[in-house]
Short mmCIF file of C-alpha atoms in Angstrom, two decimals:
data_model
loop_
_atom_site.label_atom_id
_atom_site.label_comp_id
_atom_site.label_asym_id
_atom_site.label_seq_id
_atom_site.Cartn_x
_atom_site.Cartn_y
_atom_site.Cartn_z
CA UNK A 1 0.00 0.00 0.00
CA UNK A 2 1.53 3.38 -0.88
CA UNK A 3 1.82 6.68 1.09
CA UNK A 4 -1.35 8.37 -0.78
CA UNK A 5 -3.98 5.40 -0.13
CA UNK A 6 -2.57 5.35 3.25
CA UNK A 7 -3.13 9.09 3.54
CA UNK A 8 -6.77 8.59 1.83
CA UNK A 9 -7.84 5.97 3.92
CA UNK A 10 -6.25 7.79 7.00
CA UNK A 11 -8.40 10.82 6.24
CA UNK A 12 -11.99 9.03 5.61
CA UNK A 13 -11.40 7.76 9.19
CA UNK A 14 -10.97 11.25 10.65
CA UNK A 15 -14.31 12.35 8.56
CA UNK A 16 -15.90 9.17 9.67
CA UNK A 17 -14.82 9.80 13.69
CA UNK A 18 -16.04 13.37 13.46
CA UNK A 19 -19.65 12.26 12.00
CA UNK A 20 -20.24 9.97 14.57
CA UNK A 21 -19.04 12.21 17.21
CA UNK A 22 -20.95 14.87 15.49
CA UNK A 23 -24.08 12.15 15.79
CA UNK A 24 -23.65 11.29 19.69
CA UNK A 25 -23.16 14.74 20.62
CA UNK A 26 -24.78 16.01 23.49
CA UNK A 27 -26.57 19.00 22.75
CA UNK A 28 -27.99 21.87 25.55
CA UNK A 29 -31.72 22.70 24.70
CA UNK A 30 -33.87 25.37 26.07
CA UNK A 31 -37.99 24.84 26.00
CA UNK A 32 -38.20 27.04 23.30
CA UNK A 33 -36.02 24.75 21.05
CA UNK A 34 -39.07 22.31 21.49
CA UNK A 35 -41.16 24.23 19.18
CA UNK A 36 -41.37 23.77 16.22
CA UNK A 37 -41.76 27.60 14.87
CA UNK A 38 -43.46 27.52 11.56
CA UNK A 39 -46.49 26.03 13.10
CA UNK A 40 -46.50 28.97 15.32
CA UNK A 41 -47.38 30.99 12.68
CA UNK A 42 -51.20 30.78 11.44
CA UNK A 43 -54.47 33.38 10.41
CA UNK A 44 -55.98 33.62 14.06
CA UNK A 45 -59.33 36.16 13.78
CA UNK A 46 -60.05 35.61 17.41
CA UNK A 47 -56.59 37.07 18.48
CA UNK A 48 -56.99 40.49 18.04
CA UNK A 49 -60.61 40.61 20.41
CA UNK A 50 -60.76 41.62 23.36
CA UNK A 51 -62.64 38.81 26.54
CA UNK A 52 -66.09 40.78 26.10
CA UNK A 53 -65.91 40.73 22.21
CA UNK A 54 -65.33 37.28 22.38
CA UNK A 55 -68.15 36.99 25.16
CA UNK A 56 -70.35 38.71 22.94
CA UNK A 57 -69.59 36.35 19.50
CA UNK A 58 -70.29 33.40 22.16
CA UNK A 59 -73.63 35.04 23.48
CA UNK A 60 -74.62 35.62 19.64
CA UNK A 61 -74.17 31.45 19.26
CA UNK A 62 -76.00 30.70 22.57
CA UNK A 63 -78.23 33.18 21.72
CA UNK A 64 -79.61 31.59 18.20
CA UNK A 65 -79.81 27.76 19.84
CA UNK A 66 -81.85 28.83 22.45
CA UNK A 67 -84.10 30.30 19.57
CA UNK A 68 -84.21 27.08 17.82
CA UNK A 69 -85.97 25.72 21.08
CA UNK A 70 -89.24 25.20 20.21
CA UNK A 71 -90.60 24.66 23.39
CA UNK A 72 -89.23 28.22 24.37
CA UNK A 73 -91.88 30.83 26.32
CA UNK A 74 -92.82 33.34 24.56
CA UNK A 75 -91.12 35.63 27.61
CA UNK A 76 -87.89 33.96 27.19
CA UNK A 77 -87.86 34.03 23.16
CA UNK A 78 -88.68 38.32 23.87
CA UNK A 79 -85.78 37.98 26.06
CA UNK A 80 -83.62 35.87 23.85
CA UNK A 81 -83.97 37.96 20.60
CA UNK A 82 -83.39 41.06 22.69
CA UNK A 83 -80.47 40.22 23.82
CA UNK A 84 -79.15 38.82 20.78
CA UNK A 85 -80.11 42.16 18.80
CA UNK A 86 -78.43 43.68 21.37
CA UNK A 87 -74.99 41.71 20.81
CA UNK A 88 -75.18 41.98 17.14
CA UNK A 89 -75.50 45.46 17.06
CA UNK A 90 -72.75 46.15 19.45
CA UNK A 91 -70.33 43.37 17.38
CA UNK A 92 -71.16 45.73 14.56
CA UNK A 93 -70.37 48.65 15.48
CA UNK A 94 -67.16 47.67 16.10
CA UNK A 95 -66.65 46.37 12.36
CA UNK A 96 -66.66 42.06 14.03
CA UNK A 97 -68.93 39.49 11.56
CA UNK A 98 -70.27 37.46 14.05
CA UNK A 99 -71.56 34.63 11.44
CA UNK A 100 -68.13 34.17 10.04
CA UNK A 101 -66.41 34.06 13.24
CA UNK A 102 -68.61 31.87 14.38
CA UNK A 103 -67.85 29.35 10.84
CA UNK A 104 -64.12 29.94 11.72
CA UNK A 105 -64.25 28.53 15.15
CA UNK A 106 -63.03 24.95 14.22
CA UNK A 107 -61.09 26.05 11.92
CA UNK A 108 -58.82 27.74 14.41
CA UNK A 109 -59.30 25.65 17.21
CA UNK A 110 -57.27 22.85 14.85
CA UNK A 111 -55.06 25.32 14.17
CA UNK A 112 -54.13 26.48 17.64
CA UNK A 113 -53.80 22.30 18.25
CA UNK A 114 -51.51 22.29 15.61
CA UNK A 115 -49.45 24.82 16.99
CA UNK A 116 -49.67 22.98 20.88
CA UNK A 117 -48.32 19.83 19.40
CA UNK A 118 -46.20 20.78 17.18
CA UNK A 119 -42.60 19.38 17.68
CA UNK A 120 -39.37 20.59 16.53
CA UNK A 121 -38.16 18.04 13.35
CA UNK A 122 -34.15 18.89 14.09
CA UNK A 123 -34.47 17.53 17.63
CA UNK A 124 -36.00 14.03 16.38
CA UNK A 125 -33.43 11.42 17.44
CA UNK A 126 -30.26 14.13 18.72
CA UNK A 127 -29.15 13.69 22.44
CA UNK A 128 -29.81 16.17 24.11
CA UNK A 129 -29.78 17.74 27.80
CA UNK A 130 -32.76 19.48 29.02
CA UNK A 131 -33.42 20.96 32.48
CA UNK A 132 -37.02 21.07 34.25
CA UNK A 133 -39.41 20.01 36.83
CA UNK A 134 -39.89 16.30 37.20
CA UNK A 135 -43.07 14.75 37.87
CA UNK A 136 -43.34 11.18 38.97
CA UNK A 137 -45.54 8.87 36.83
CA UNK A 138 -46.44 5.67 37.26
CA UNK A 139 -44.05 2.80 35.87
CA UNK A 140 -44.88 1.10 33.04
CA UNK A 141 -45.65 -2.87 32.87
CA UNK A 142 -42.42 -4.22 32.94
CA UNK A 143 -41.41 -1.50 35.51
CA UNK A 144 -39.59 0.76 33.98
CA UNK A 145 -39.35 4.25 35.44
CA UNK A 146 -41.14 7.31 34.01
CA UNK A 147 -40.94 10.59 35.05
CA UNK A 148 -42.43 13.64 32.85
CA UNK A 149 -40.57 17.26 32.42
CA UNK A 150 -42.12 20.22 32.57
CA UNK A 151 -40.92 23.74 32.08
CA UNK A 152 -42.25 25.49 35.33
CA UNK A 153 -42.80 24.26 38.76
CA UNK A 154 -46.53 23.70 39.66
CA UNK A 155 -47.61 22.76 35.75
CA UNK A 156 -50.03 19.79 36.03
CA UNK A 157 -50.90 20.52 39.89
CA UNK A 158 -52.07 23.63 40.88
CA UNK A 159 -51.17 24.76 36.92
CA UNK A 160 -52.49 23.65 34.06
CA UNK A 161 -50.25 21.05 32.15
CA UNK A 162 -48.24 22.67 29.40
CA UNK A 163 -48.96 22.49 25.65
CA UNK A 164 -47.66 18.89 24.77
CA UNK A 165 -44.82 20.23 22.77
CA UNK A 166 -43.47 21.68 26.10
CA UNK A 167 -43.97 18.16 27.85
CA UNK A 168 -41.53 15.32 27.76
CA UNK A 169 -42.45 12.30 28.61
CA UNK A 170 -39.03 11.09 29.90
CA UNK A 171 -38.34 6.90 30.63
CA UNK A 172 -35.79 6.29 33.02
CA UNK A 173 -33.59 3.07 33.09
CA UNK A 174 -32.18 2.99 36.20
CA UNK A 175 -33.20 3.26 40.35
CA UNK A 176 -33.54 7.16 40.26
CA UNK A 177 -36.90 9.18 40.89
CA UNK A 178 -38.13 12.34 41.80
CA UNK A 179 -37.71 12.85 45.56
CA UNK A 180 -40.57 15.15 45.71
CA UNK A 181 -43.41 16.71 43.28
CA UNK A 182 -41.91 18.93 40.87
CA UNK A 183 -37.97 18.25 41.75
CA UNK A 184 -35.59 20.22 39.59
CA UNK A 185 -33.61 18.45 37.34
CA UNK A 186 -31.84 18.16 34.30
CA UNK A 187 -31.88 15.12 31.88
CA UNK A 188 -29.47 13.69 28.73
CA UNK A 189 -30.41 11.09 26.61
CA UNK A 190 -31.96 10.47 23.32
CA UNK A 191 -34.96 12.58 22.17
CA UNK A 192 -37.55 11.19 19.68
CA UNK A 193 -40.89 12.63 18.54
CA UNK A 194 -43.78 10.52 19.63
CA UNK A 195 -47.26 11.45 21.03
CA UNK A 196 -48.51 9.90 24.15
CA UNK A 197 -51.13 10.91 26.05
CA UNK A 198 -51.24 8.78 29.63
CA UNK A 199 -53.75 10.31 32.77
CA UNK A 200 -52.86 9.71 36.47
CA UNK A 201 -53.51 10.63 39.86
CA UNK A 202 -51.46 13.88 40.61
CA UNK A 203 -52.25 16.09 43.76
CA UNK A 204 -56.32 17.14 43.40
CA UNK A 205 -56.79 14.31 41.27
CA UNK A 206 -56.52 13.00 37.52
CA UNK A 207 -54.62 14.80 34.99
CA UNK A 208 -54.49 14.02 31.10
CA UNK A 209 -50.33 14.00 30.57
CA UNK A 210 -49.96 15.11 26.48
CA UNK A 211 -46.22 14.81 25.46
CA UNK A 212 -45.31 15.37 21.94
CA UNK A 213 -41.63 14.23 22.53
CA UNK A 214 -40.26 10.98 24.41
CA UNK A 215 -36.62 11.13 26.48
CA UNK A 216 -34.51 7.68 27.04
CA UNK A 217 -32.59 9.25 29.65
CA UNK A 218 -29.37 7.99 30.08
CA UNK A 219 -27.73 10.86 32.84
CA UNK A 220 -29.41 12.27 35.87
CA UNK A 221 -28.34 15.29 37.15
CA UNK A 222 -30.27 17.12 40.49
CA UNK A 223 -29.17 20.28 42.21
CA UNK A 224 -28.03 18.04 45.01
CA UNK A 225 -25.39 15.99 42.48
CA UNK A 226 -24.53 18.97 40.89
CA UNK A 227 -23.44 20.67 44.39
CA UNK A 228 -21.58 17.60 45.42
CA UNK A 229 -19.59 17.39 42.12
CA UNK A 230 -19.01 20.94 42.60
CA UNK A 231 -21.08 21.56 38.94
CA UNK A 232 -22.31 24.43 40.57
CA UNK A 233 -24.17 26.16 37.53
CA UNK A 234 -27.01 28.95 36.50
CA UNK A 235 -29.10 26.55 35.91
CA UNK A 236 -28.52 24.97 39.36
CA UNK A 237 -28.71 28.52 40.59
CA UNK A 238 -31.74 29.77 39.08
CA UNK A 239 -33.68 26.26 40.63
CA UNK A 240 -32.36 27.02 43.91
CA UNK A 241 -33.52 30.68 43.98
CA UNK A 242 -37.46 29.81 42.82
CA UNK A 243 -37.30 26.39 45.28
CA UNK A 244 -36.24 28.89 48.14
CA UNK A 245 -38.46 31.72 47.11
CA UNK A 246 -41.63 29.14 47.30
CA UNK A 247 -40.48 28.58 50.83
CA UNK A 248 -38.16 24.81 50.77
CA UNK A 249 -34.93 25.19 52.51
CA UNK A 250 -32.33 25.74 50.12
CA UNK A 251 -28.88 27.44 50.67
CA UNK A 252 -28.39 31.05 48.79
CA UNK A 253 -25.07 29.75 46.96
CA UNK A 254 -24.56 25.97 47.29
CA UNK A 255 -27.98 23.90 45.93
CA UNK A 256 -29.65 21.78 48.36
CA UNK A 257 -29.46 22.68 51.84
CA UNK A 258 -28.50 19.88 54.11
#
């Protein structure tokens, strides 16, 4: 074998090394990456109204089905069309089409859903690392751990859960799980976009769980490990400061407090 196919084959190795390092490489996401942005973008005629225009286009539906009762008093139809007349003519004066608003209202309601579950295409399959709140779930048949990752504390509890595209349903191998409701942590391991939709018993009681995106986690990393490792971090530090501010005892610099 002479120098040059020594040199050729020594250099399709190097470009071969950096691809699959390229492939494996861990990449930092924020909850924003998770969106996919161009189905953010859609004709929305309900966006621009303010709650009592959008009170009044609902009134202006109710309105005309209660008409259609035919069992209706004559009192409550007087009352009915009144009111209705009423609605319209304010809704016109300020320029709004009731009747086509009212046509559009599936329309945009699958495009808002659209948007909500839309997940970002250049994230299918990367590793990744993505920090959040973790929320235990219950295992799945052959007991394997899963945990799901939200973007603020409280979502699914006292908050409503998050559009799915900002919920990970994340499945641990391994013995770790959240400590308490809502721990902060961050996660690494290979992102894939799959819907799941899963309800369970969280808190004040059962909560439909809509991911758009599924984590195999292969590293844990809590505030705790990160302060013991000395990883100290601003993610680390920004979880401390809203775990403190809600009242938990954590220390000002260090994490977790002992």
């Amino acid at each position: 074998m002479n120098i040059v196919s020594i040199g050729i084959r020594v250099a399709a190795a190097l470009v071969l090394s950096a691809t699959l390092v390229s492939a494996t490489e861990n990449r930092p996401v924020d909850w924003d990456d998770l969106i996919n942005q161009s189905a953010q973008t859609f004709e929305d005629p309900f966006r621009d109204l303010s709650y009592d225009q959008i009170f009044d286009v609902r009134t202006v539906f109710q309105k005309r089905q209660e008409l259609e009762n035919p069992s209706l008093t004559d009192d409550a139809r007087t009352e009915a069309e009144t009111a209705l007349n009423e609605t319209l003519a304010r809704l016109a004066e300020a320029e709004i089409d009731a009747d086509w608003l009212i046509s559009q209202r599936w329309i945009v309601a699958e495009r808002r859903q659209k948007a909500a579950t839309a997940a970002n295409p250049l994230l299918d399959g990367k590793t990744v690392t993505l920090a959040g709140f973790a929320i235990q779930a219950p295992p799945e048949d052959d007991g394997t751990r899963i945990v799901y990752l939200v973007p603020e504390r409280g979502m699914c509890s006292h908050m409503p859960p998050p559009n799915a595209n900002q919920m990970v349903r994340a499945v641990v191998e391994g013995d770790w799980s959240p400590k308490t409701l809502h721990e902060p942590v961050r996660l690494t391991g290979k992102l894939s976009i799959e819907e799941t939709q899963q309800s369970f018993h969280i808190v004040d009681g059962s909560v439909q769980m809509n991911a758009s995106y599924v984590l195999d986690v292969t590293q844990v990393e809590t505030i705790e490990d990160m302060r013991k490792s000395q990883q100290a971090n601003d993610w680390a530090t920004s979880h401390a400061e809203r775990l403190r501010a809600s009242g938990k005892l954590y220390g000002p610099k260090q994490g977790v407090s002992e």
